Structures are given as structure tokens and as C-alpha cells.
mmCIF file of C-alpha atoms in Angstrom:
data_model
loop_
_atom_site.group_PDB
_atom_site.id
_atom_site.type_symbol
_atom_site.label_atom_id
_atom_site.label_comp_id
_atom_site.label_asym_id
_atom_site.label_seq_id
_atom_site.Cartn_x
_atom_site.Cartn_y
_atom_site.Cartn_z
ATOM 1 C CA UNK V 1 9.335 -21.286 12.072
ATOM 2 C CA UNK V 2 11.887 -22.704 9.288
ATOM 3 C CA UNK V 3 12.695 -20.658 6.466
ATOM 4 C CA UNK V 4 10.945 -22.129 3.996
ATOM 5 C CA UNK V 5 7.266 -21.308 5.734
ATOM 6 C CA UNK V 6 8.709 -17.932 6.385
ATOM 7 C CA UNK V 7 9.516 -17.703 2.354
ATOM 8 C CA UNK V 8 5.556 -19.316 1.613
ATOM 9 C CA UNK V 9 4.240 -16.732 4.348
ATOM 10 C CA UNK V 10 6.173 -13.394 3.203
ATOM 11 C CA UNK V 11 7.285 -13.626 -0.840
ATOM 12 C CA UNK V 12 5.239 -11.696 -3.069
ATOM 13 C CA UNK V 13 5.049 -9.320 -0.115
ATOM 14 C CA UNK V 14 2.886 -6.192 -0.051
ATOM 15 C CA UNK V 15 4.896 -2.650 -1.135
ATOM 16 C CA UNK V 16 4.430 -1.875 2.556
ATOM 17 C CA UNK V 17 6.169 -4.575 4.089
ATOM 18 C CA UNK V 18 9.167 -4.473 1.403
ATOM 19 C CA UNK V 19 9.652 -0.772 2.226
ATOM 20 C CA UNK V 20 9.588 -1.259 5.664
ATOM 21 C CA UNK V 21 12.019 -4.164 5.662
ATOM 22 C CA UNK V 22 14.088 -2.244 3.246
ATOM 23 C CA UNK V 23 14.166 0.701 5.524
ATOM 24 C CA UNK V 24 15.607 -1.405 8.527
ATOM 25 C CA UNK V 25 18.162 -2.359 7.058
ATOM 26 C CA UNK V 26 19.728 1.016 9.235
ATOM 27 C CA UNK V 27 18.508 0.252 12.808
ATOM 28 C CA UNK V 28 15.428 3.460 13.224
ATOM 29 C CA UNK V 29 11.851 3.409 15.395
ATOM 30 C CA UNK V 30 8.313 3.755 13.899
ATOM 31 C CA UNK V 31 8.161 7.255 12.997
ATOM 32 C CA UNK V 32 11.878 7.243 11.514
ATOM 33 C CA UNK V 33 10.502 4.364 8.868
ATOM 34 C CA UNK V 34 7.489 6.366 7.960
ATOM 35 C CA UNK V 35 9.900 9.272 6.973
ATOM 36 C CA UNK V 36 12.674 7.316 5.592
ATOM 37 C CA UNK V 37 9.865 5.218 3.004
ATOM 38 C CA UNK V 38 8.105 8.866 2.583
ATOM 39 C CA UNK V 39 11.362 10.208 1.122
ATOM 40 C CA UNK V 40 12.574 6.684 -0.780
ATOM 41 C CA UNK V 41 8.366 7.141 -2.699
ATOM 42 C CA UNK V 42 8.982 10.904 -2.794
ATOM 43 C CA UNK V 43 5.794 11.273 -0.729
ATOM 44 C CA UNK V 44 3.898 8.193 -2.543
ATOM 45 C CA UNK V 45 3.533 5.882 -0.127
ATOM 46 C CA UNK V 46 2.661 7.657 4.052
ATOM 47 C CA UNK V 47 2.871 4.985 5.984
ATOM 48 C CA UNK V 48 0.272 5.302 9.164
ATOM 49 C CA UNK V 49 1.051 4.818 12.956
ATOM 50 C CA UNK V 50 -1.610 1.833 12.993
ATOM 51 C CA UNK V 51 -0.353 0.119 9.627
ATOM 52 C CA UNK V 52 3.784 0.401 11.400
ATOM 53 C CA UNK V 53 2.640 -0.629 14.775
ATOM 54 C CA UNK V 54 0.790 -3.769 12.649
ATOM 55 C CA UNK V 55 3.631 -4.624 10.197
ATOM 56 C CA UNK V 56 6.456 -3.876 12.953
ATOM 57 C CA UNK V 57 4.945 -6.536 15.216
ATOM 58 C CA UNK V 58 4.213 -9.097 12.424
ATOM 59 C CA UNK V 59 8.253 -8.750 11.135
ATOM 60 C CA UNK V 60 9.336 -8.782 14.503
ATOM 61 C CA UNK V 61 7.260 -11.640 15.308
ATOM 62 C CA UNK V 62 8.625 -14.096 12.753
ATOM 63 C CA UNK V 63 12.408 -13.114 12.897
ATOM 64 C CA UNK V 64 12.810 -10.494 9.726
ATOM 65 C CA UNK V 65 13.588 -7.942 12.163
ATOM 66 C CA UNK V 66 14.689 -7.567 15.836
ATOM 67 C CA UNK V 67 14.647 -4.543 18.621
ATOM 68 C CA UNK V 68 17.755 -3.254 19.014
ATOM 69 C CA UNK V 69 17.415 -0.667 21.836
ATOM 70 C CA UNK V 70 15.485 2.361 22.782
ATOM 71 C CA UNK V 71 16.001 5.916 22.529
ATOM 72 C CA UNK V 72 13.336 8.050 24.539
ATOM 73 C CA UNK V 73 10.543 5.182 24.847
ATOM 74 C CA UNK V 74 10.973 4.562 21.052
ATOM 75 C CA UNK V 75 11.319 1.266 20.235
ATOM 76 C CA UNK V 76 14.077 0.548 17.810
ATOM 77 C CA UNK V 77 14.623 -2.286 14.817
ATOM 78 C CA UNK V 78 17.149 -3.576 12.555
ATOM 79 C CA UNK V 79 16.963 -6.348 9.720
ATOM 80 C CA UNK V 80 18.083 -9.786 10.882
ATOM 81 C CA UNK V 81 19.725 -12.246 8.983
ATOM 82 C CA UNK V 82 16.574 -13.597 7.950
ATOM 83 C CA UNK V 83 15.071 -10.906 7.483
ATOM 84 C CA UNK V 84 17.849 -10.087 4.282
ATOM 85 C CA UNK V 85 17.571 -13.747 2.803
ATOM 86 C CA UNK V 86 14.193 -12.489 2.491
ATOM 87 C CA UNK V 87 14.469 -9.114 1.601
ATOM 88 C CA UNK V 88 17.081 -10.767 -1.621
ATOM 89 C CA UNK V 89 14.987 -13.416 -2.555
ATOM 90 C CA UNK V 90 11.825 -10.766 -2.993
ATOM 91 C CA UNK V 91 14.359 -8.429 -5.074
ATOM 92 C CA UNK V 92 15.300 -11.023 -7.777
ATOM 93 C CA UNK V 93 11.870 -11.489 -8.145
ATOM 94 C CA UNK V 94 10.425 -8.258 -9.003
ATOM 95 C CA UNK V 95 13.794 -7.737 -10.669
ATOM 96 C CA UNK V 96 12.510 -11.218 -12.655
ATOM 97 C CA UNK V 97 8.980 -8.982 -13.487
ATOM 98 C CA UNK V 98 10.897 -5.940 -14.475
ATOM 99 C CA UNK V 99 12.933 -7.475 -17.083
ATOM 100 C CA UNK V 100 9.717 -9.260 -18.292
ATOM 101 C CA UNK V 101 7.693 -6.286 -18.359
ATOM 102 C CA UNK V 102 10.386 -4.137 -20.658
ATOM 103 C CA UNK V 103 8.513 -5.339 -23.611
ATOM 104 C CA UNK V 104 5.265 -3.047 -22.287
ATOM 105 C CA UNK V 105 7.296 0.131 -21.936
ATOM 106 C CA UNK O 1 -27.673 27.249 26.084
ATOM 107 C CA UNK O 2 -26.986 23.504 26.542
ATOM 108 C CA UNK O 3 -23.196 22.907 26.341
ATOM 109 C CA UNK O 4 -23.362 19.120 27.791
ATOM 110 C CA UNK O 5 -24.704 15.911 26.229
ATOM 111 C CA UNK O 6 -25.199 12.486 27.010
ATOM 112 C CA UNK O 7 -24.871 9.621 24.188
ATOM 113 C CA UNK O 8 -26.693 6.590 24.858
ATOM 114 C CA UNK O 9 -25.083 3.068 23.016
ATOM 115 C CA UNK O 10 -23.207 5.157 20.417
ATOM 116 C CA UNK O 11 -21.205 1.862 19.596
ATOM 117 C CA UNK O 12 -23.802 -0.348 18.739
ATOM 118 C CA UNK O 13 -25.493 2.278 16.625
ATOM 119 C CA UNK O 14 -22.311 2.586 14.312
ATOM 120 C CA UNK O 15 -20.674 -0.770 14.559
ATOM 121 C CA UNK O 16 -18.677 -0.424 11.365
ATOM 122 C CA UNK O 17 -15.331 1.494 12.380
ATOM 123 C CA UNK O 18 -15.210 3.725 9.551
ATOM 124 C CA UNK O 19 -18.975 5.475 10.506
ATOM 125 C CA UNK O 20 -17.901 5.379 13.819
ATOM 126 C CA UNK O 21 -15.024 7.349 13.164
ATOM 127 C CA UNK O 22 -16.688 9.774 10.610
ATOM 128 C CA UNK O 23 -20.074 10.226 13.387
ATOM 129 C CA UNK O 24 -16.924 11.508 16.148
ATOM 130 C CA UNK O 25 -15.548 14.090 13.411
ATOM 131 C CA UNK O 26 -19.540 15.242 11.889
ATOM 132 C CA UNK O 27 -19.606 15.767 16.373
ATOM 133 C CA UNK O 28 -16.085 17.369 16.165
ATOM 134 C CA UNK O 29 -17.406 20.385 13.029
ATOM 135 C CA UNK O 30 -20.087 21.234 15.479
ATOM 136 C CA UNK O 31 -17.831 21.546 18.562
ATOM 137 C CA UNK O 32 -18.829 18.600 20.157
ATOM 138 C CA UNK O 33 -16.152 16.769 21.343
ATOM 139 C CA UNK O 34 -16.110 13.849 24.017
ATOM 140 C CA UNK O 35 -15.746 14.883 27.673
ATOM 141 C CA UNK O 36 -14.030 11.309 28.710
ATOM 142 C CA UNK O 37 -14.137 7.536 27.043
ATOM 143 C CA UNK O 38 -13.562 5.456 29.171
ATOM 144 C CA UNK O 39 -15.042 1.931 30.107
ATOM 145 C CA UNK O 40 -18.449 2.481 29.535
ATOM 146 C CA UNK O 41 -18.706 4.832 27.060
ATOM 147 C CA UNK O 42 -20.081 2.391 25.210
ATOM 148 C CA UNK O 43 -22.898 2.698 26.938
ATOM 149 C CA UNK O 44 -22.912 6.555 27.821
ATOM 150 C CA UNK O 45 -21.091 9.197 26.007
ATOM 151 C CA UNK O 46 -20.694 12.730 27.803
ATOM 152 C CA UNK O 47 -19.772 15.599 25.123
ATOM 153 C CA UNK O 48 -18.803 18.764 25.870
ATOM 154 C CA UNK O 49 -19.616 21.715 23.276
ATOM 155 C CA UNK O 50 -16.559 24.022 22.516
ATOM 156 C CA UNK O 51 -14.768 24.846 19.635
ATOM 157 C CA UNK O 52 -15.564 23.415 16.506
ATOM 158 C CA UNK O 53 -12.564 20.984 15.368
ATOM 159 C CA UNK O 54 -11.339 19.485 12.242
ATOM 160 C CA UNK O 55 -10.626 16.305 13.567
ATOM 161 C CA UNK O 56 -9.569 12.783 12.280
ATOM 162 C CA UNK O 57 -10.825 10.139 14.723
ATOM 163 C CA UNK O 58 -9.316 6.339 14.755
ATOM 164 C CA UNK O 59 -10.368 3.845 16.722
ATOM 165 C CA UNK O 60 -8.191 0.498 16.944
ATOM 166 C CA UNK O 61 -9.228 -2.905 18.756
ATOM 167 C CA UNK O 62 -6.018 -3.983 20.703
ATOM 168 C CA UNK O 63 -6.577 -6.777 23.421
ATOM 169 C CA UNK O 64 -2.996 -7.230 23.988
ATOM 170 C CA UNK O 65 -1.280 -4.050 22.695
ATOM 171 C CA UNK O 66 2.249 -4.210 23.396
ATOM 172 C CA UNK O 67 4.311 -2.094 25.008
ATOM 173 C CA UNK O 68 5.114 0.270 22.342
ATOM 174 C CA UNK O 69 1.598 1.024 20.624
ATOM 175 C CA UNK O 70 0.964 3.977 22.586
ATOM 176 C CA UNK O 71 4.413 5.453 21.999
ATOM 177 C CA UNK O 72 4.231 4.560 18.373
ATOM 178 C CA UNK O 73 0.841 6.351 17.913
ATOM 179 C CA UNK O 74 2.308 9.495 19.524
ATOM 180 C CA UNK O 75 4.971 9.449 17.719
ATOM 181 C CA UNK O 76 2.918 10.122 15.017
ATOM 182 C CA UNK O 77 1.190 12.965 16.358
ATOM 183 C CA UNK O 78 -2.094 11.332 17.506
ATOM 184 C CA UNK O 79 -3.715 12.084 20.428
ATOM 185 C CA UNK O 80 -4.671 9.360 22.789
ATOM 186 C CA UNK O 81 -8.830 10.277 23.642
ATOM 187 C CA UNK O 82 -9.646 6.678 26.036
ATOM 188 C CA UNK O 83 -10.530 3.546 25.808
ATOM 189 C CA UNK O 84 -13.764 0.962 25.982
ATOM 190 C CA UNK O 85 -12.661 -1.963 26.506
ATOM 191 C CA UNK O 86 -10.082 -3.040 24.436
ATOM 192 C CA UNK O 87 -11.014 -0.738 21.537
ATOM 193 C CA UNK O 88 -8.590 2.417 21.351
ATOM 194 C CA UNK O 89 -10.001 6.030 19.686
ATOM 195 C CA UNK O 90 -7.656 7.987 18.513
ATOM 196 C CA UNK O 91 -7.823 11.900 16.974
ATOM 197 C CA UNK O 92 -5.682 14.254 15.230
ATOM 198 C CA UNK O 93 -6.170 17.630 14.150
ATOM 199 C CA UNK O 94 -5.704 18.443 10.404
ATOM 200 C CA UNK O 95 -6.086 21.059 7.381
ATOM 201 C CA UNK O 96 -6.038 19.475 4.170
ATOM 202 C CA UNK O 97 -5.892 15.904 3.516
ATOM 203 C CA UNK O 98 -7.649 13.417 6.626
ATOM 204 C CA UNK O 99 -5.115 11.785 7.768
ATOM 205 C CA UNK O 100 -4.754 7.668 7.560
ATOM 206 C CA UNK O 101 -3.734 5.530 10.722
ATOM 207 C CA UNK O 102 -4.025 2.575 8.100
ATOM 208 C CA UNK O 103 -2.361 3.417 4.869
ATOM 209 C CA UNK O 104 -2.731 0.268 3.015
ATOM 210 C CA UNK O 105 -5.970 -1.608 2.624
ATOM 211 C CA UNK O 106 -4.486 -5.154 4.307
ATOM 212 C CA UNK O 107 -3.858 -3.004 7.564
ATOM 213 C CA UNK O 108 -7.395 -1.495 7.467
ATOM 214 C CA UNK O 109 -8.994 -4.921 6.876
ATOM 215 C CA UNK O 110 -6.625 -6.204 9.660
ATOM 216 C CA UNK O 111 -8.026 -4.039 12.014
ATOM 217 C CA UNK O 112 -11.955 -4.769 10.697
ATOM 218 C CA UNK O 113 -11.439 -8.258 11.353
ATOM 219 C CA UNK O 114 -10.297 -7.738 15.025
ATOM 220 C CA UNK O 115 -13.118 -5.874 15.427
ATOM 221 C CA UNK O 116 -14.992 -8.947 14.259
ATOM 222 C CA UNK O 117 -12.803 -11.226 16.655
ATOM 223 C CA UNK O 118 -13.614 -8.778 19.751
ATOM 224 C CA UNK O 119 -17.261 -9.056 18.732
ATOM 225 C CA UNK O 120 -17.545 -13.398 18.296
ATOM 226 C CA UNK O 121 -16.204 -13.916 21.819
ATOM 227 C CA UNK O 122 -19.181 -11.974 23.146
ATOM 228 C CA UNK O 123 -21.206 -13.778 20.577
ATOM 229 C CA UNK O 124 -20.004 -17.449 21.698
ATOM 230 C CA UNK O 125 -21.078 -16.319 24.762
ATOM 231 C CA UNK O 126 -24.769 -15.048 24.089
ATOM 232 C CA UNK O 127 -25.195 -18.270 21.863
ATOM 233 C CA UNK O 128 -23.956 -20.345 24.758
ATOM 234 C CA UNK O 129 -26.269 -18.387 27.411
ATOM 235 C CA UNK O 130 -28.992 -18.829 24.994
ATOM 236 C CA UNK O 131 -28.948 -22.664 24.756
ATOM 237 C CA UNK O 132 -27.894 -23.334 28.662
ATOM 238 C CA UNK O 133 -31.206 -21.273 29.718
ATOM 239 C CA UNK O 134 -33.172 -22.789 26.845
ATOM 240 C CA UNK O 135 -32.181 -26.158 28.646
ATOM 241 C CA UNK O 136 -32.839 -25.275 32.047
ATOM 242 C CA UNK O 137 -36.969 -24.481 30.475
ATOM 243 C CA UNK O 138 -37.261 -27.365 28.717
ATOM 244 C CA UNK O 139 -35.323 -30.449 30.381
ATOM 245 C CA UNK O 140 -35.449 -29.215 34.401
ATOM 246 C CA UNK O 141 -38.111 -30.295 37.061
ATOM 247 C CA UNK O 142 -38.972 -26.755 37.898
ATOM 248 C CA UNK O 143 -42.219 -25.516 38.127
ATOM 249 C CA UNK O 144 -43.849 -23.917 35.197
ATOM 250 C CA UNK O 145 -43.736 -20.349 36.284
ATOM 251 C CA UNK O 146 -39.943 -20.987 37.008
ATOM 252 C CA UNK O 147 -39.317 -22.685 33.391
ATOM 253 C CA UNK O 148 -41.563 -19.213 31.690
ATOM 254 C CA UNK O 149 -38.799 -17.063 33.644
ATOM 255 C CA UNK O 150 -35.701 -19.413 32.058
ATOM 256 C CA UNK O 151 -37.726 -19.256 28.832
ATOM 257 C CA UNK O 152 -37.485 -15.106 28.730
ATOM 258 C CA UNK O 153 -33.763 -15.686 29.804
ATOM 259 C CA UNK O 154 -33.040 -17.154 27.128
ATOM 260 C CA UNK O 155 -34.815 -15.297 24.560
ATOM 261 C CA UNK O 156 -33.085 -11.591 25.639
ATOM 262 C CA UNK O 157 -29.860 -13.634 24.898
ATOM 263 C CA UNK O 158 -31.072 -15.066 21.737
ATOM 264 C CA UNK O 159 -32.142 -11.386 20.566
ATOM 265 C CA UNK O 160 -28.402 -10.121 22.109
ATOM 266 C CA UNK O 161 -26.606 -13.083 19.881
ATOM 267 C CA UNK O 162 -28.471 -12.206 16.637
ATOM 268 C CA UNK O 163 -27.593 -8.437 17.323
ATOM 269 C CA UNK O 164 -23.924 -9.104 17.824
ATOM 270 C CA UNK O 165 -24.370 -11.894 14.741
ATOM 271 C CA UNK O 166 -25.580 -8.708 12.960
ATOM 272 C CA UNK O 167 -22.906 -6.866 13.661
ATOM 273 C CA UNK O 168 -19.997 -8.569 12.706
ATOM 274 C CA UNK O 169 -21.954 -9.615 9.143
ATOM 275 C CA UNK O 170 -21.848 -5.315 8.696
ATOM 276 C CA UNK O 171 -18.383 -5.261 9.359
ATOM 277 C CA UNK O 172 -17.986 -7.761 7.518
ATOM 278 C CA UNK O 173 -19.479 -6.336 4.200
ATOM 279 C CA UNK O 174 -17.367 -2.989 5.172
ATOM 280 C CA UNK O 175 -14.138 -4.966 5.414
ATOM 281 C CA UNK O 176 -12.080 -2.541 3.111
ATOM 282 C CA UNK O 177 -13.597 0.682 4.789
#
């Protein structure tokens, strides 16, 4: 897939996927996400095995992330390339909404 | 006292995930938990009565779970109970707050609408049963008795299709459960 249908498929993307995306940008499994995002939201957002498993395979599956190794059957992940065009792209545009929603604060 | 029981088509009682998963845990507060699921559990059930449980049961459709699903389930502290097919169930124990397997609502209605996918391949298949025996009774040179029995064919598939049809318009409805 070319980067521009990756762009049309992924940006806005859902709080889930930035977090996750933003977590890998240290190589960690499943589980080490979950508590990496739990402590980044102090404790907002718990992300679930089935919702990891889901989001994992759908990042991995278009190139924003790749498996690096694994440590004791866990599967592990870092950001690609791709995977950080995307991740900068997504921040100047909720960086875009911020300074636009000053005025309501 | 009884401490065994058989459940008979629990599946296509509580097609919508989320009842499914809440009828296992009611089962689970009255120490009834399941002995085995396995391939056709969907059919019959065997429970086993011991203590009762606080339980949070999960049940995922995966036809082609990859390598790391089970591992990333255990991970996070579920345990695996069996399988039917290619539908997964899932259960941890808990205190306070129920645990969530899908934490945001597009990964709950992700795994709805696979349930919906599972279900429309058996569908196709009723609906194409259905019209080949509905052929065979009107268009063949059989004789009459032989086109009735073709006839009833196809009508126990019609009544399957429009249950499965059924089915998939509840889970439909239920999408963000």
C-alpha cells in the first residue's frame, strides 16, 4: 500500500491506536503497551488483550510497526519508518485542534 | 444432590456475544462452571457445580488467529476455557471492576461483526441448500413421493437460513455491546 492510502486509512486515528503507536516507538510486546499507555493516561485508558491483539495485527499489517524478536513466546514490536511519518503527521494535527480550541478554555 | 448438567444449543439461544458472556458468569455466581468446550459444545454443554466464581467470560471469533493470540491473551491474565469452532471463550477471575478484553468500542464492534462474518458463511450455505433442493422438487423427473421428500429438504434449510438470517440481524442491533 502507498503512503498516501495508508495516510486516508489511519489519520484522524482512534486514541487507541495513537497510544499504541506512540508506545512502540521503544520496541515492547502486548502486555508491556497496555502498561506503558496505562501509566502515559495515569490509569485512563486499560487497554484489553482482545483490543492489542486487534490493533497490533492491523499496524503490523500495513507497515506502522514491525516484530522485532521474541522474548519468552512474546511477540515483540517497534515503530517503522512509516509508522513515524504517520505518527508526525497525526501530531500536527491535533496540535492544529489544540491551538484552535484555546479560545474554549 | 445433582452436581452435573447438560446444556442443550446454549449458542443459538444467546447469539449476541455480550448475553452469552453475561449467561457463563450468572452460571459462574452459582458455581456452575463448564466441565470442557470443545467442538460441540455448541450443541451440548457439560457443567460441573463447585465453587461459586466471580468470573468475567470473553468469547472471541478467530478463524485464522495468529500465532501470538493465545500468548497475548495470557499475558493478560486470561484463562484459555476451549473452543467451538472458531469462536474462543475466555474467563478471568475478578473483585471489583469486570474486566474488558475490548476496551474501546471499534474493537468490540470489530469482534460483533466477525461474529456476523462466521455466521453468513453458514447462511450462504443454508440459502444455497435451500434453492438447490427446491430445484431438484420442482424441475426433476422424479416421482412425486421423491419430489415431497426434496420439498421437506428444502424447507428445514429454509427454516435453518432464516434462523441464522435472524441471528446476525440481533447482533447486528447489539453491535456496540
Amino acid at each position: 500500500m502507498n503512503y498516501d492510502a495508508i495516510k486516508k486509512r489511519f489519520i484522524p486515528m482512534s486514541e487507541t491506536m495513537l497510544y499504541i503507536l506512540l508506545s512502540l516507538k521503544e520496541e515492547k510486546h502486548g502486555y508491556g503497551v497496555m502498561l506503558h499507555v496505562k501509566e502515559l493516561t495515569c490509569g485512563r485508558i486499560v487497554l484489553g488483550a482482545g483490543t492489542i491483539y486487534q490493533s497490533l495485527g492491523k499496524l503490523e499489517a500495513d507497515g506502522l510497526i514491525c516484530p522485532t524478536r521474541e522474548i519468552e513466546r512474546k511477540k515483540l514490536y517497534l515503530i517503522t519508518k512509516i509508522g513515524e511519518q504517520i505518527l508526525i503527521e497525526e501530531s500536527k494535527r491535533i496540535k492544529e485542534i489544540c491551538l484552535n480550541l484555546e479560545a474554549v478554555l | 444432590m445433582k452436581n452435573k448438567k447438560i446444556f442443550f444449543f446454549s449458542v443459538f439461544k444467546y447469539v449476541v456475544p455480550a448475553e452469552y458472556e453475561q449467561w457463563f458468569e450468572e452460571l459462574a455466581t452459582t458455581g456452575w462452571h463448564p466441565a470442557k468446550i470443545g467442538q460441540f459444545s455448541s450443541i451440548a454443554m457439560r457443567f460441573e457445580k463447585s465453587e461459586p466464581r466471580k468470573y468475567r467470560y470473553v468469547v472471541d471469533m478467530q478463524a485464522t488467529p495468529k500465532k501470538n493470540y493465545k500468548q497475548t491473551y495470557e499475558d493478560f491474565g486470561w484463562e484459555y476455557v476451549g473452543k467451538m469452532a472458531s469462536a474462543y471463550v475466555w474467563r478471568k477471575e475478578y473483585t471489583n471492576e469486570r474486566p474488558e478484553s475490548f476496551s474501546d468500542n471499534s474493537s468490540l464492534k470489530a469482534r460483533n461483526h466477525r461474529f456476523i462474518v462466521a455466521i453468513s458463511v453458514s447462511f450462504t450455505i443454508f440459502v444455497l441448500s435451500t434453492l438447490a433442493f427446491l430445484a431438484v422438487a420442482i424441475f426433476s423427473d422424479l416421482s412425486s413421493s421423491e419430489r415431497l421428500q426434496f420439498g421437506i429438504a428444502s424447507a428445514l434449510f429454509l427454516v435453518f437460513a432464516v434462523l441464522l438470517g435472524l441471528a446476525m440481524i440481533k447482533i447486528k442491533k447489539n453491535i456496540d455491546k
